Tab-separated table of C-alpha atoms in Angstrom:
chain	number	residue	atom	x	y	z
A	1	TYR	CA	-40.895	-115.750	-48.799
A	2	GLY	CA	-40.618	-116.696	-51.919
A	3	GLY	CA	-37.559	-115.505	-51.981
A	4	ALA	CA	-33.865	-116.936	-51.844
A	5	LEU	CA	-32.532	-113.963	-49.758
A	6	SER	CA	-32.758	-114.378	-46.488
A	7	HIS	CA	-32.359	-112.042	-43.393
A	8	ARG	CA	-32.440	-114.243	-40.539
A	9	GLY	CA	-30.447	-113.246	-37.490
A	10	ARG	CA	-30.456	-109.158	-38.496
A	11	GLY	CA	-32.011	-107.403	-35.764
A	12	PRO	CA	-33.485	-104.393	-35.433
A	13	GLN	CA	-30.894	-101.090	-35.159
A	14	GLY	CA	-28.980	-101.169	-31.969
A	15	TYR	CA	-30.382	-104.963	-30.444
A	16	ARG	CA	-28.153	-106.269	-28.085
A	17	ARG	CA	-28.385	-109.427	-26.779
A	18	THR	CA	-27.390	-109.460	-22.933
A	19	ASP	CA	-24.944	-112.092	-21.594
A	20	ALA	CA	-27.750	-113.597	-19.243
A	21	ARG	CA	-29.706	-114.375	-22.049
A	22	ILE	CA	-26.941	-115.941	-24.025
A	23	SER	CA	-25.817	-117.725	-20.409
A	24	GLU	CA	-29.716	-118.969	-20.235
A	25	ASP	CA	-29.423	-120.338	-23.388
A	26	ALA	CA	-26.012	-122.531	-23.078
A	27	HIS	CA	-27.650	-123.501	-19.730
A	28	ASP	CA	-30.540	-125.042	-21.887
A	29	ARG	CA	-28.159	-126.368	-24.536
A	30	LEU	CA	-26.341	-127.729	-22.467
A	31	THR	CA	-29.355	-129.751	-20.163
A	32	ASP	CA	-31.204	-130.397	-23.598
A	33	ASP	CA	-28.261	-133.076	-24.821
A	34	PRO	CA	-29.244	-135.946	-24.805
A	35	ARG	CA	-25.190	-136.809	-25.162
A	36	VAL	CA	-24.106	-134.570	-22.588
A	37	ASP	CA	-23.764	-135.596	-18.338
A	38	ALA	CA	-23.287	-131.135	-18.051
A	39	THR	CA	-23.235	-131.685	-14.397
A	40	ASN	CA	-19.661	-130.834	-13.749
A	41	ILE	CA	-19.105	-128.067	-16.506
A	42	GLN	CA	-19.870	-124.312	-15.722
A	43	VAL	CA	-20.580	-121.388	-18.213
A	44	SER	CA	-19.593	-117.852	-17.519
A	45	VAL	CA	-20.211	-115.201	-20.352
A	46	LYS	CA	-18.394	-112.069	-20.281
A	47	ASP	CA	-18.458	-109.573	-23.194
A	48	GLY	CA	-21.041	-112.043	-25.469
A	49	GLU	CA	-18.415	-114.446	-25.555
A	50	VAL	CA	-18.975	-118.080	-23.926
A	51	THR	CA	-16.315	-119.792	-21.926
A	52	LEU	CA	-17.030	-123.863	-20.594
A	53	THR	CA	-14.864	-125.423	-17.470
A	54	GLY	CA	-15.108	-128.057	-15.868
A	55	THR	CA	-14.736	-131.421	-15.732
A	56	VAL	CA	-17.185	-134.622	-18.567
A	57	ALA	CA	-16.450	-138.196	-18.988
A	58	ASP	CA	-14.100	-138.114	-22.387
A	59	ARG	CA	-13.496	-136.704	-25.348
A	60	ALA	CA	-16.240	-136.473	-27.341
A	61	ALA	CA	-18.028	-134.904	-24.244
A	62	LYS	CA	-16.079	-132.182	-24.493
A	63	HIS	CA	-16.564	-131.693	-28.187
A	64	ARG	CA	-19.871	-132.425	-27.884
A	65	ALA	CA	-20.048	-129.475	-25.245
A	66	GLY	CA	-18.430	-127.316	-27.502
A	67	HIS	CA	-20.668	-128.039	-30.084
A	68	CYS	CA	-23.619	-126.951	-27.816
A	69	VAL	CA	-23.129	-123.657	-27.400
A	70	GLU	CA	-20.960	-122.675	-30.510
A	71	ASP	CA	-23.945	-121.290	-32.470
A	72	ILE	CA	-25.220	-119.611	-29.708
A	73	PRO	CA	-26.121	-115.460	-31.200
A	74	GLY	CA	-24.325	-113.391	-30.129
A	75	PRO	CA	-24.465	-109.563	-28.291
A	76	GLY	CA	-25.690	-108.079	-31.892
């Protein structure tokens, strides 16, 4: 662990995160963020790509919702 090189995010060969798991992560992050009211946001995931639709109170909440899900690890 003492080296500067990190292998974080490099899973075993053939490993793929399912759309369902990615969706669950997106829902959890939106639910847990205290600055986003996600009541009227719908989350869909297809081939590892997350799409948010719906309405939020303002532009800042829209950007915050996007930031919540932008760094979720994809399928592989």
